[in-house]
Amino acid sequence: MSFSDVLNSRDKYMLNSLWDIHENLILRKDGSVSAVYRIPPKVINSPDFKGKEQFKESVYTTLSSLRDYHDFEIAMIPMDQDIFPRFEKIALDIDWEDGAAPLAEYLLNGMVEKLYDSLGTIYEYVYYLVVPLKSIHVSIDLKSVVGQGYRSLRNSTLSLLGFREQVPSNWYEKYQHQEKLLKSTLDMLDAKRVSTGENIFIQRLQFLRGMVVDKETEITFVGDNMENVDEVNIEFEHVNIMKFSNMDEVSYVAALPIDTLPENVSYLHLQEEIEKLSFPVETRFKVQFSTPNGIFSLPNKAKRSRRRLKNTMDEADEADDTQNVSVVRSRFLLEDLKEKVDEDVPLVSYLNTLFVTGSTIDVLKSRIDILFSVFSQLGISLVRANADQLYLFYKNRFTEVLTKSDRNFIQPMSLEGFCENLFFMTKKVGTDVGFPIGRIDYQSDSWQGDYKAAIAASSTPVYVNLLQANKQGIEGKVTNNPHVGVTGETGSGKSYLIKLLFYITVCSRCNVCMLILNEKSEHNIKRYSMS
């Protein structure tokens, strides 16, 4: 068997495609280069309808400016929320020479234990945006494309033989100007360049989904040799369930692509719905702008669909049959698409895949069932894609782009409709560093007093630090106002919460003097003294 036969097998896309990483730039073995950015999520709570609409417009404006780059990808990754550094920052305020220091330590340790006992895995979602600065699939320089194609074949062959080509020195310098232009384009979303370490870690994390990992260890492991990025054992259990093994860690992973969407995606807000789930779900979007020409362009696909639809309608007319409702609806949708093409509205095709993990097969199946139920209520068709699990896993790696061979599970849509997924947002209450006092309630309706059900339905802790506003140099802090407002129905525990925060703050900060005034209590004292 020749090397070309080997490389044309399905194993080709399973080879490690990364060649080098420098800060937020990634060099692939085919010579293409991508830039990676972390997008800080905008805090928008459920009732803020106006805020959501305004933010979707900002996202649309930013993403539409990426049209010349042809491709981009969005990832929402559940990251382990290491709470120990948070509590270490709180511990800095403790006067360890004070006699009450043991009580403060006892309180903090108890909070950490209760958090892990009640939640197990504590995570937070982090958004990443990846844009190719140079792609083998899109280039106006034919000589460059041929050269990249040869390099890709050569590097793949060397990889099979166990050899490596030396990484070009200072390869990233020629892309720094282009990267700066891209960064300025993304300023509306406050995009942050990832560091080399963070870049390496998120590449490695793709192969360690659902596992407990040491971040620094994995960064060093891959930093020493880029070929270690995919060092993991992948096997199948029960025919179609992927099992990942790394050292003593085992995780079961399912890749679930979206097959069909509602015809009207207005206010779909898919990312918001996923954040409401009580277990982590990773979402990946591989997006490609449609070109005006070409057999696979959306305009040409629409023309072929209109032709087939016209034949169907003509046949129905000849047979004196009434038109099927779905046929009539399809006609209007195609006409709407034609108008968008004529008006040069940005159109995209994208692959949306959800990754769910479980420590056991039963846990994984339970989470899959919940996802299918939630998506069914949203009018979204999610599929198991048993035969495509390995393909979906490798296709959704960072820097992979859609090609002509990717035809399954592809969603054609206007960019405006795509932004209805409501990207780069989160719900947040409280502070980044503080004492855990509860969890975020994602349900807009009342729980009718069933607080246990409300707690069980959420996995997002709320941290509060009454003295955080007085601190300087806190990233993301926009005010020095120390006032805290607590609202709620009568008898819902507002006074209890304030007293609890007061006592926790006093007991854990031995070098702080505080005074609490409760208007309700003061009024009662005056009333009783007058009687």
PDB file of C-alpha atoms in Angstrom, residues 126-264:
ATOM      1  CA  VAL A 126     -15.604  30.239  28.968  1.00  0.00           C
ATOM      2  CA  TYR A 127     -16.086  31.491  25.395  1.00  0.00           C
ATOM      3  CA  TYR A 128     -13.408  31.263  22.692  1.00  0.00           C
ATOM      4  CA  LEU A 129     -13.426  32.682  19.177  1.00  0.00           C
ATOM      5  CA  VAL A 130     -11.002  31.274  16.592  1.00  0.00           C
ATOM      6  CA  VAL A 131     -10.365  32.934  13.226  1.00  0.00           C
ATOM      7  CA  PRO A 132      -7.988  31.647  10.508  1.00  0.00           C
ATOM      8  CA  LEU A 133      -5.499  34.316   9.434  1.00  0.00           C
ATOM      9  CA  LYS A 134      -4.273  32.082   6.645  1.00  0.00           C
ATOM     10  CA  SER A 135      -6.001  28.948   5.400  1.00  0.00           C
ATOM     11  CA  ILE A 136      -5.032  26.283   2.894  1.00  0.00           C
ATOM     12  CA  HIS A 137      -8.655  26.274   1.755  1.00  0.00           C
ATOM     13  CA  VAL A 138      -8.901  30.002   1.016  1.00  0.00           C
ATOM     14  CA  SER A 139      -6.062  31.776  -0.741  1.00  0.00           C
ATOM     15  CA  ILE A 140      -5.717  34.036  -3.757  1.00  0.00           C
ATOM     16  CA  ASP A 141      -2.157  32.790  -4.270  1.00  0.00           C
ATOM     17  CA  LEU A 142      -2.273  29.483  -6.203  1.00  0.00           C
ATOM     18  CA  LYS A 143       1.445  28.904  -5.659  1.00  0.00           C
ATOM     19  CA  SER A 144       0.915  29.269  -1.912  1.00  0.00           C
ATOM     20  CA  VAL A 145      -1.955  26.765  -1.964  1.00  0.00           C
ATOM     21  CA  VAL A 146       0.111  24.201  -3.886  1.00  0.00           C
ATOM     22  CA  GLY A 147       3.017  24.704  -1.496  1.00  0.00           C
ATOM     23  CA  GLN A 148       0.791  24.281   1.537  1.00  0.00           C
ATOM     24  CA  GLY A 149      -0.785  21.176   0.041  1.00  0.00           C
ATOM     25  CA  TYR A 150       2.632  19.621  -0.515  1.00  0.00           C
ATOM     26  CA  ARG A 151       3.729  20.548   3.020  1.00  0.00           C
ATOM     27  CA  SER A 152       0.544  19.034   4.463  1.00  0.00           C
ATOM     28  CA  LEU A 153       1.127  15.749   2.597  1.00  0.00           C
ATOM     29  CA  ARG A 154       4.802  15.694   3.574  1.00  0.00           C
ATOM     30  CA  ASN A 155       4.130  16.355   7.253  1.00  0.00           C
ATOM     31  CA  SER A 156       1.391  13.720   7.332  1.00  0.00           C
ATOM     32  CA  THR A 157       3.755  11.189   5.786  1.00  0.00           C
ATOM     33  CA  LEU A 158       6.529  12.077   8.236  1.00  0.00           C
ATOM     34  CA  SER A 159       4.084  11.728  11.134  1.00  0.00           C
ATOM     35  CA  LEU A 160       3.193   8.204  10.045  1.00  0.00           C
ATOM     36  CA  LEU A 161       6.897   7.336   9.962  1.00  0.00           C
ATOM     37  CA  GLY A 162       7.495   8.854  13.386  1.00  0.00           C
ATOM     38  CA  PHE A 163       9.501  11.855  12.134  1.00  0.00           C
ATOM     39  CA  ARG A 164       8.922  15.586  12.481  1.00  0.00           C
ATOM     40  CA  GLU A 165       9.837  18.550  10.307  1.00  0.00           C
ATOM     41  CA  GLN A 166      11.474  21.377  12.212  1.00  0.00           C
ATOM     42  CA  VAL A 167       9.169  24.292  12.995  1.00  0.00           C
ATOM     43  CA  PRO A 168      10.108  27.426  11.006  1.00  0.00           C
ATOM     44  CA  SER A 169      11.817  29.920  13.297  1.00  0.00           C
ATOM     45  CA  ASN A 170       9.874  33.088  14.137  1.00  0.00           C
ATOM     46  CA  TRP A 171       7.006  31.998  11.878  1.00  0.00           C
ATOM     47  CA  TYR A 172       4.580  34.142  13.886  1.00  0.00           C
ATOM     48  CA  GLU A 173       6.301  37.440  13.089  1.00  0.00           C
ATOM     49  CA  LYS A 174       4.822  37.686   9.595  1.00  0.00           C
ATOM     50  CA  TYR A 175       1.286  37.412  11.038  1.00  0.00           C
ATOM     51  CA  GLN A 176       1.551  39.952  13.835  1.00  0.00           C
ATOM     52  CA  HIS A 177       0.285  42.882  11.739  1.00  0.00           C
ATOM     53  CA  GLN A 178      -2.653  40.859  10.433  1.00  0.00           C
ATOM     54  CA  GLU A 179      -3.453  39.692  13.953  1.00  0.00           C
ATOM     55  CA  LYS A 180      -3.506  43.279  15.231  1.00  0.00           C
ATOM     56  CA  LEU A 181      -6.022  44.212  12.543  1.00  0.00           C
ATOM     57  CA  LEU A 182      -8.197  41.267  13.525  1.00  0.00           C
ATOM     58  CA  LYS A 183      -7.925  42.169  17.203  1.00  0.00           C
ATOM     59  CA  SER A 184      -9.149  45.709  16.502  1.00  0.00           C
ATOM     60  CA  THR A 185     -12.111  44.226  14.638  1.00  0.00           C
ATOM     61  CA  LEU A 186     -13.077  42.267  17.754  1.00  0.00           C
ATOM     62  CA  ASP A 187     -12.710  45.161  20.203  1.00  0.00           C
ATOM     63  CA  MET A 188     -16.483  45.607  20.416  1.00  0.00           C
ATOM     64  CA  LEU A 189     -16.609  42.199  22.148  1.00  0.00           C
ATOM     65  CA  ASP A 190     -13.625  43.088  24.366  1.00  0.00           C
ATOM     66  CA  ALA A 191     -11.731  40.095  22.945  1.00  0.00           C
ATOM     67  CA  LYS A 192      -8.670  39.012  24.924  1.00  0.00           C
ATOM     68  CA  ARG A 193      -5.635  37.359  23.372  1.00  0.00           C
ATOM     69  CA  VAL A 194      -4.991  34.037  25.069  1.00  0.00           C
ATOM     70  CA  SER A 195      -1.517  33.341  26.413  1.00  0.00           C
ATOM     71  CA  THR A 196       0.651  30.508  25.109  1.00  0.00           C
ATOM     72  CA  GLY A 197      -0.174  28.485  28.213  1.00  0.00           C
ATOM     73  CA  GLU A 198      -3.928  28.969  27.924  1.00  0.00           C
ATOM     74  CA  ASN A 199      -3.777  28.220  24.202  1.00  0.00           C
ATOM     75  CA  ILE A 200      -1.930  24.958  24.816  1.00  0.00           C
ATOM     76  CA  PHE A 201      -4.310  23.985  27.609  1.00  0.00           C
ATOM     77  CA  ILE A 202      -7.527  24.387  25.609  1.00  0.00           C
ATOM     78  CA  GLN A 203      -5.994  22.340  22.768  1.00  0.00           C
ATOM     79  CA  ARG A 204      -5.127  19.601  25.241  1.00  0.00           C
ATOM     80  CA  LEU A 205      -8.480  19.828  27.033  1.00  0.00           C
ATOM     81  CA  GLN A 206     -10.251  18.623  23.890  1.00  0.00           C
ATOM     82  CA  PHE A 207      -8.826  15.172  24.602  1.00  0.00           C
ATOM     83  CA  LEU A 208      -9.495  15.276  28.354  1.00  0.00           C
ATOM     84  CA  ARG A 209     -13.185  16.167  28.442  1.00  0.00           C
ATOM     85  CA  GLY A 210     -14.858  15.212  31.695  1.00  0.00           C
ATOM     86  CA  MET A 211     -11.583  14.377  33.463  1.00  0.00           C
ATOM     87  CA  VAL A 212      -9.903  15.878  36.495  1.00  0.00           C
ATOM     88  CA  VAL A 213      -6.670  17.408  35.200  1.00  0.00           C
ATOM     89  CA  ASP A 214      -3.815  19.496  36.533  1.00  0.00           C
ATOM     90  CA  LYS A 215      -3.571  22.522  34.256  1.00  0.00           C
ATOM     91  CA  GLU A 216       0.125  23.281  34.738  1.00  0.00           C
ATOM     92  CA  THR A 217       1.114  19.637  34.267  1.00  0.00           C
ATOM     93  CA  GLU A 218      -0.762  19.385  30.966  1.00  0.00           C
ATOM     94  CA  ILE A 219       0.683  22.679  29.695  1.00  0.00           C
ATOM     95  CA  THR A 220       4.218  21.459  30.412  1.00  0.00           C
ATOM     96  CA  PHE A 221       3.462  18.051  28.872  1.00  0.00           C
ATOM     97  CA  VAL A 222       2.325  19.535  25.552  1.00  0.00           C
ATOM     98  CA  GLY A 223       4.761  22.461  25.633  1.00  0.00           C
ATOM     99  CA  ASP A 224       7.678  20.026  25.651  1.00  0.00           C
ATOM    100  CA  ASN A 225       6.381  18.249  22.544  1.00  0.00           C
ATOM    101  CA  MET A 226       3.365  19.333  20.489  1.00  0.00           C
ATOM    102  CA  GLU A 227       2.756  15.715  19.480  1.00  0.00           C
ATOM    103  CA  ASN A 228       1.601  15.071  23.055  1.00  0.00           C
ATOM    104  CA  VAL A 229      -1.520  17.184  22.532  1.00  0.00           C
ATOM    105  CA  ASP A 230      -3.637  14.163  21.550  1.00  0.00           C
ATOM    106  CA  GLU A 231      -2.003  11.684  23.930  1.00  0.00           C
ATOM    107  CA  VAL A 232      -5.082   9.817  25.156  1.00  0.00           C
ATOM    108  CA  ASN A 233      -6.601   6.390  24.659  1.00  0.00           C
ATOM    109  CA  ILE A 234      -9.921   6.418  22.766  1.00  0.00           C
ATOM    110  CA  GLU A 235     -12.073   3.321  22.518  1.00  0.00           C
ATOM    111  CA  PHE A 236     -15.730   2.462  22.087  1.00  0.00           C
ATOM    112  CA  GLU A 237     -18.031   0.771  24.560  1.00  0.00           C
ATOM    113  CA  HIS A 238     -21.504  -0.525  23.746  1.00  0.00           C
ATOM    114  CA  VAL A 239     -20.567  -0.024  20.078  1.00  0.00           C
ATOM    115  CA  ASN A 240     -21.210   3.743  19.948  1.00  0.00           C
ATOM    116  CA  ILE A 241     -20.039   5.344  23.211  1.00  0.00           C
ATOM    117  CA  MET A 242     -16.585   6.934  23.220  1.00  0.00           C
ATOM    118  CA  LYS A 243     -14.450   6.118  26.243  1.00  0.00           C
ATOM    119  CA  PHE A 244     -11.434   8.329  26.952  1.00  0.00           C
ATOM    120  CA  SER A 245      -8.659   7.108  29.238  1.00  0.00           C
ATOM    121  CA  ASN A 246      -5.685   9.111  30.492  1.00  0.00           C
ATOM    122  CA  MET A 247      -3.577   7.699  33.315  1.00  0.00           C
ATOM    123  CA  ASP A 248      -6.116   6.872  36.073  1.00  0.00           C
ATOM    124  CA  GLU A 249      -8.853   9.117  34.672  1.00  0.00           C
ATOM    125  CA  VAL A 250     -11.739   7.743  32.591  1.00  0.00           C
ATOM    126  CA  SER A 251     -14.526   9.682  30.891  1.00  0.00           C
ATOM    127  CA  TYR A 252     -17.395   8.743  28.597  1.00  0.00           C
ATOM    128  CA  VAL A 253     -18.085  11.286  25.853  1.00  0.00           C
ATOM    129  CA  ALA A 254     -20.919  11.806  23.379  1.00  0.00           C
ATOM    130  CA  ALA A 255     -20.855  14.206  20.412  1.00  0.00           C
ATOM    131  CA  LEU A 256     -24.415  15.289  19.596  1.00  0.00           C
ATOM    132  CA  PRO A 257     -24.924  17.362  16.424  1.00  0.00           C
ATOM    133  CA  ILE A 258     -27.991  19.488  15.741  1.00  0.00           C
ATOM    134  CA  ASP A 259     -29.847  18.076  12.744  1.00  0.00           C
ATOM    135  CA  THR A 260     -32.721  20.505  12.199  1.00  0.00           C
ATOM    136  CA  LEU A 261     -33.797  23.848  13.651  1.00  0.00           C
ATOM    137  CA  PRO A 262     -37.165  25.606  13.854  1.00  0.00           C
ATOM    138  CA  GLU A 263     -38.084  27.536  10.727  1.00  0.00           C
ATOM    139  CA  ASN A 264     -38.287  30.674  12.867  1.00  0.00           C
TER     140      ASN A 264
END
